[in-house]
Coordinates of N, CA and C in Angstrom, one line a residue:
M28 N 11.8 -57.3 46.4 CA 11.1 -56.0 46.7 C 11.5 -55.0 45.7
N29 N 12.6 -55.1 45.2 CA 13.1 -54.1 44.2 C 12.3 -54.2 42.9
S30 N 12.0 -55.5 42.5 CA 11.2 -55.6 41.3 C 9.8 -55.1 41.4
L31 N 9.2 -55.3 42.6 CA 7.8 -54.8 42.8 C 7.8 -53.3 42.8
N32 N 8.8 -52.7 43.4 CA 9.0 -51.2 43.4 C 9.1 -50.7 41.9
L33 N 9.9 -51.4 41.1 CA 10.1 -51.0 39.7 C 8.8 -51.2 38.9
L34 N 8.1 -52.2 39.2 CA 6.8 -52.5 38.6 C 5.8 -51.4 38.9
L35 N 5.7 -50.9 40.2 CA 4.8 -49.9 40.5 C 5.2 -48.5 39.9
H36 N 6.5 -48.3 39.7 CA 6.9 -47.1 39.0 C 6.5 -47.1 37.5
V37 N 6.5 -48.3 37.0 CA 6.1 -48.4 35.6 C 4.6 -48.3 35.4
L38 N 3.8 -48.9 36.3 CA 2.4 -49.0 36.2 C 1.7 -47.6 36.6
E39 N 2.3 -46.8 37.4 CA 1.7 -45.6 37.9 C 1.5 -44.6 36.7
P40 N 2.4 -44.4 35.8 CA 2.1 -43.5 34.7 C 1.0 -44.1 33.7
I41 N 1.0 -45.4 33.6 CA 0.0 -46.1 32.8 C -1.4 -45.9 33.3
T42 N -1.5 -46.1 34.7 CA -2.9 -45.9 35.3 C -3.3 -44.4 35.2
T43 N -2.3 -43.5 35.4 CA -2.6 -42.1 35.3 C -3.1 -41.8 33.9
L44 N -2.4 -42.3 32.9 CA -2.8 -42.0 31.5 C -4.2 -42.6 31.2
A45 N -4.5 -43.8 31.7 CA -5.8 -44.5 31.5 C -6.9 -43.7 32.2
A46 N -6.6 -43.1 33.4 CA -7.6 -42.3 34.1 C -7.9 -41.0 33.3
R47 N -6.8 -40.4 32.8 CA -7.0 -39.2 32.0 C -7.8 -39.5 30.7
A48 N -7.5 -40.6 30.1 CA -8.2 -41.0 28.8 C -9.7 -41.2 29.2
Y49 N -10.0 -41.9 30.3 CA -11.4 -42.1 30.7 C -12.1 -40.8 31.0
V50 N -11.5 -39.8 31.6 CA -12.1 -38.5 31.9 C -12.3 -37.8 30.6
I51 N -11.4 -37.8 29.7 CA -11.5 -37.1 28.4 C -12.6 -37.8 27.6
G52 N -12.7 -39.1 27.6 CA -13.7 -39.9 26.9 C -15.1 -39.5 27.4
G53 N -15.2 -39.4 28.8 CA -16.5 -39.0 29.4 C -16.9 -37.6 29.0
E54 N -16.0 -36.7 28.9 CA -16.3 -35.4 28.5 C -16.7 -35.3 27.1
I55 N -16.0 -36.1 26.2 CA -16.4 -36.1 24.8 C -17.8 -36.7 24.6
F56 N -18.1 -37.8 25.4 CA -19.4 -38.4 25.3 C -20.5 -37.4 25.8
T57 N -20.2 -36.6 26.9 CA -21.2 -35.7 27.4 C -21.4 -34.5 26.4
V58 N -20.4 -34.0 25.8 CA -20.5 -32.9 24.8 C -21.3 -33.4 23.6
S59 N -20.9 -34.7 23.2 CA -21.6 -35.2 22.0 C -23.1 -35.4 22.3
T60 N -23.4 -35.8 23.5 CA -24.9 -36.0 23.9 C -25.6 -34.7 23.9
I61 N -25.0 -33.7 24.4 CA -25.6 -32.3 24.5 C -25.8 -31.8 23.1
L62 N -24.8 -31.9 22.2 CA -24.9 -31.5 20.8 C -26.0 -32.2 20.1
F63 N -26.1 -33.6 20.3 CA -27.1 -34.4 19.7 C -28.5 -33.9 20.1
G64 N -28.7 -33.6 21.4 CA -30.0 -33.1 21.9 C -30.3 -31.8 21.3
L65 N -29.4 -30.9 21.3 CA -29.6 -29.6 20.7 C -30.0 -29.7 19.2
N66 N -29.3 -30.6 18.5 CA -29.7 -30.8 17.1 C -31.1 -31.4 16.9
M67 N -31.4 -32.3 17.8 CA -32.8 -32.9 17.7 C -33.8 -31.8 18.1
L68 N -33.5 -30.9 19.0 CA -34.5 -29.9 19.4 C -34.6 -28.8 18.3
A69 N -33.5 -28.5 17.6 CA -33.6 -27.6 16.4 C -34.4 -28.2 15.3
G70 N -34.2 -29.5 15.0 CA -35.0 -30.2 14.0 C -36.5 -30.2 14.4
L71 N -36.8 -30.4 15.7 CA -38.2 -30.4 16.1 C -38.8 -29.0 15.9
C72 N -38.0 -27.9 16.3 CA -38.5 -26.6 16.1 C -38.8 -26.3 14.6
E73 N -37.9 -26.7 13.7 CA -38.1 -26.5 12.3 C -39.4 -27.2 11.8
K74 N -39.6 -28.5 12.2 CA -40.8 -29.2 11.8 C -42.1 -28.5 12.3
V75 N -42.1 -28.1 13.6 CA -43.2 -27.4 14.1 C -43.5 -26.1 13.4
Y76 N -42.5 -25.4 13.1 CA -42.7 -24.1 12.3 C -43.2 -24.4 10.9
T77 N -42.7 -25.4 10.3 CA -43.2 -25.8 8.9 C -44.7 -26.2 9.0
A78 N -45.0 -27.0 10.0 CA -46.4 -27.4 10.2 C -47.3 -26.2 10.5
G79 N -46.8 -25.2 11.3 CA -47.6 -24.0 11.6 C -47.8 -23.2 10.4
V80 N -46.8 -23.1 9.6 CA -47.0 -22.3 8.3 C -48.0 -22.9 7.4
A81 N -48.0 -24.3 7.3 CA -49.0 -25.0 6.5 C -50.4 -24.8 7.0
V82 N -50.5 -25.0 8.3 CA -51.9 -24.9 8.9 C -52.4 -23.4 8.8
G83 N -51.5 -22.5 9.1 CA -51.9 -21.1 9.0 C -52.3 -20.6 7.6
T84 N -51.5 -21.1 6.6 CA -51.9 -20.8 5.2 C -53.2 -21.4 4.9
F85 N -53.5 -22.7 5.2 CA -54.7 -23.3 4.9 C -55.9 -22.5 5.6
Y86 N -55.7 -22.2 6.9 CA -56.7 -21.5 7.6 C -57.0 -20.2 7.0
R87 N -56.0 -19.4 6.7 CA -56.2 -18.1 6.1 C -56.9 -18.1 4.7
E88 N -56.5 -19.2 4.0 CA -57.0 -19.3 2.6 C -58.5 -19.8 2.6
Y89 N -58.9 -20.7 3.5 CA -60.2 -21.4 3.3 C -61.1 -21.2 4.5
C90 N -60.6 -20.9 5.7 CA -61.4 -20.9 6.9 C -61.6 -19.6 7.6
H91 N -60.8 -18.6 7.3 CA -60.8 -17.4 8.1 C -62.1 -16.6 7.9
E92 N -62.6 -16.4 6.7 CA -63.9 -15.7 6.5 C -65.0 -16.3 7.3
F93 N -65.2 -17.6 7.1 CA -66.3 -18.3 7.8 C -66.2 -18.2 9.3
T94 N -65.0 -18.4 9.8 CA -64.8 -18.4 11.3 C -65.1 -17.0 11.8
K95 N -64.7 -16.0 11.1 CA -64.9 -14.6 11.5 C -66.4 -14.3 11.5
W96 N -67.1 -14.8 10.4 CA -68.6 -14.6 10.3 C -69.3 -15.4 11.4
L97 N -68.9 -16.6 11.7 CA -69.5 -17.4 12.7 C -69.3 -16.8 14.1
T98 N -68.1 -16.3 14.4 CA -67.8 -15.7 15.7 C -68.6 -14.5 15.9
I99 N -68.8 -13.7 14.9 CA -69.6 -12.5 15.1 C -71.1 -12.9 15.4
R100 N -71.6 -13.9 14.6 CA -73.0 -14.3 14.8 C -73.2 -14.9 16.2
V101 N -72.2 -15.7 16.7 CA -72.3 -16.4 18.0 C -72.3 -15.3 19.1
I102 N -71.4 -14.3 19.0 CA -71.4 -13.3 20.0 C -72.7 -12.5 20.0
T103 N -73.2 -12.2 18.8 CA -74.5 -11.5 18.7 C -75.6 -12.3 19.4
V104 N -75.7 -13.6 19.1 CA -76.8 -14.4 19.7 C -76.6 -14.4 21.2
V105 N -75.4 -14.6 21.7 CA -75.2 -14.6 23.2 C -75.6 -13.3 23.8
V106 N -75.2 -12.2 23.2 CA -75.6 -10.9 23.8 C -77.1 -10.7 23.7
L107 N -77.8 -11.1 22.6 CA -79.2 -10.9 22.6 C -79.9 -11.9 23.5
A108 N -79.5 -13.1 23.7 CA -80.1 -14.0 24.6 C -79.9 -13.6 26.0
S109 N -78.8 -13.0 26.3 CA -78.5 -12.5 27.7 C -79.5 -11.3 28.0
E110 N -79.6 -10.4 27.0 CA -80.5 -9.2 27.2 C -81.9 -9.7 27.4
L111 N -82.4 -10.6 26.5 CA -83.8 -11.1 26.7 C -84.0 -11.8 28.0
S112 N -83.0 -12.6 28.4 CA -83.1 -13.3 29.7 C -83.2 -12.3 30.8
W113 N -82.4 -11.2 30.8 CA -82.5 -10.2 31.8 C -83.8 -9.5 31.9
L114 N -84.3 -9.2 30.7 CA -85.6 -8.5 30.6 C -86.7 -9.4 31.1
G115 N -86.6 -10.7 30.8 CA -87.6 -11.7 31.3 C -87.6 -11.9 32.8
V116 N -86.4 -11.9 33.3 CA -86.3 -12.0 34.8 C -86.8 -10.7 35.5
K117 N -86.6 -9.6 34.9 CA -87.1 -8.3 35.5 C -88.7 -8.3 35.4
R118 N -89.2 -8.8 34.3 CA -90.7 -8.8 34.1 C -91.3 -9.8 35.1
I119 N -90.7 -10.9 35.3 CA -91.2 -11.9 36.2 C -91.2 -11.4 37.6
Y120 N -90.0 -10.8 38.0 CA -89.9 -10.3 39.3 C -90.9 -9.2 39.6
I121 N -91.2 -8.3 38.6 CA -92.2 -7.2 38.9 C -93.6 -7.8 39.0
N122 N -93.9 -8.8 38.2 CA -95.3 -9.3 38.1 C -95.4 -10.7 38.9
K123 N -94.5 -10.9 39.9 CA -94.6 -12.2 40.5 C -95.9 -12.5 41.3
H124 N -96.5 -11.4 41.8 CA -97.8 -11.6 42.5 C -98.9 -12.0 41.6
R125 N -98.9 -11.7 40.3 CA -99.9 -12.1 39.4 C -99.6 -13.5 38.8
I126 N -98.3 -13.8 38.7 CA -97.9 -15.0 38.1 C -97.9 -16.2 39.0
L127 N -97.7 -16.0 40.3 CA -97.6 -17.1 41.3 C -98.9 -17.9 41.4
P128 N -100.1 -17.3 41.5 CA -101.3 -18.1 41.6 C -101.5 -19.0 40.4
T129 N -101.2 -18.5 39.2 CA -101.3 -19.3 38.0 C -100.4 -20.5 38.0
L130 N -99.1 -20.2 38.4 CA -98.2 -21.3 38.5 C -98.6 -22.4 39.5
N131 N -99.1 -21.9 40.6 CA -99.6 -22.9 41.6 C -100.7 -23.7 41.1
E132 N -101.6 -23.1 40.3 CA -102.7 -23.9 39.8 C -102.2 -24.9 38.8
W133 N -101.3 -24.5 37.9 CA -100.7 -25.5 36.9 C -100.0 -26.6 37.7
R134 N -99.2 -26.3 38.7 CA -98.5 -27.3 39.5 C -99.5 -28.3 40.1
N135 N -100.6 -27.8 40.6 CA -101.6 -28.7 41.3 C -102.3 -29.5 40.2
N136 N -102.6 -29.0 39.0 CA -103.2 -29.8 38.0 C -102.3 -30.9 37.5
I137 N -101.1 -30.5 37.3 CA -100.1 -31.6 36.8 C -99.9 -32.6 37.9
G138 N -99.8 -32.2 39.2 CA -99.6 -33.1 40.2 C -100.8 -34.1 40.4
S139 N -102.0 -33.6 40.1 CA -103.2 -34.5 40.2 C -103.2 -35.5 39.2
L140 N -102.5 -35.3 38.1 CA -102.5 -36.4 37.0 C -101.7 -37.6 37.5
F141 N -100.8 -37.4 38.4 CA -99.9 -38.5 38.9 C -100.4 -39.1 40.2
V142 N -101.6 -38.7 40.7 CA -102.2 -39.3 41.9 C -103.2 -40.3 41.6
Y143 N -103.1 -41.5 42.2 CA -104.1 -42.6 42.0 C -105.3 -42.3 42.9
E144 N -106.5 -42.3 42.3 CA -107.7 -42.2 43.0 C -108.4 -43.5 43.0
S145 N -108.6 -44.1 44.1 CA -109.2 -45.4 44.2 C -110.7 -45.3 44.0
P146 N -111.2 -46.3 43.2 CA -112.7 -46.3 42.9 C -113.5 -46.6 44.2
V147 N -112.9 -47.3 45.2 CA -113.5 -47.7 46.4 C -113.7 -46.5 47.3
Y148 N -112.8 -45.6 47.3 CA -112.8 -44.4 48.2 C -113.8 -43.4 47.7
I149 N -114.7 -43.0 48.5 CA -115.7 -42.1 48.1 C -115.5 -40.8 48.8
K150 N -115.4 -39.7 48.0 CA -115.2 -38.4 48.6 C -116.4 -37.9 49.3
A151 N -116.3 -37.3 50.4 CA -117.5 -36.8 51.1 C -117.7 -35.3 50.9

């Protein structure tokens, strides 16, 4: 029993030292992983910034004037089309009693083109 007791007294500091080394190794691994991730994120930010500068320079040099011109023209066309549409709707609403009979006549004429009239059937 005495030798087992002596062996436990010898192994206890060794296991304590191994546990401390394991904890320190885990902390070192965790800190290294965090630093590696931050370094990768910093590199990614640098690459995105460089790409943004390149694209922005190209756009400003070759595309900005045309894009500005095209944007102004598209906005102008949308505003004019909206105004003309509104004026057309107002005119149709005001003159709906004169327009409706003509539209009904057109609808009936177009509908009669798609109706089959049998040669056997005689209209009375």
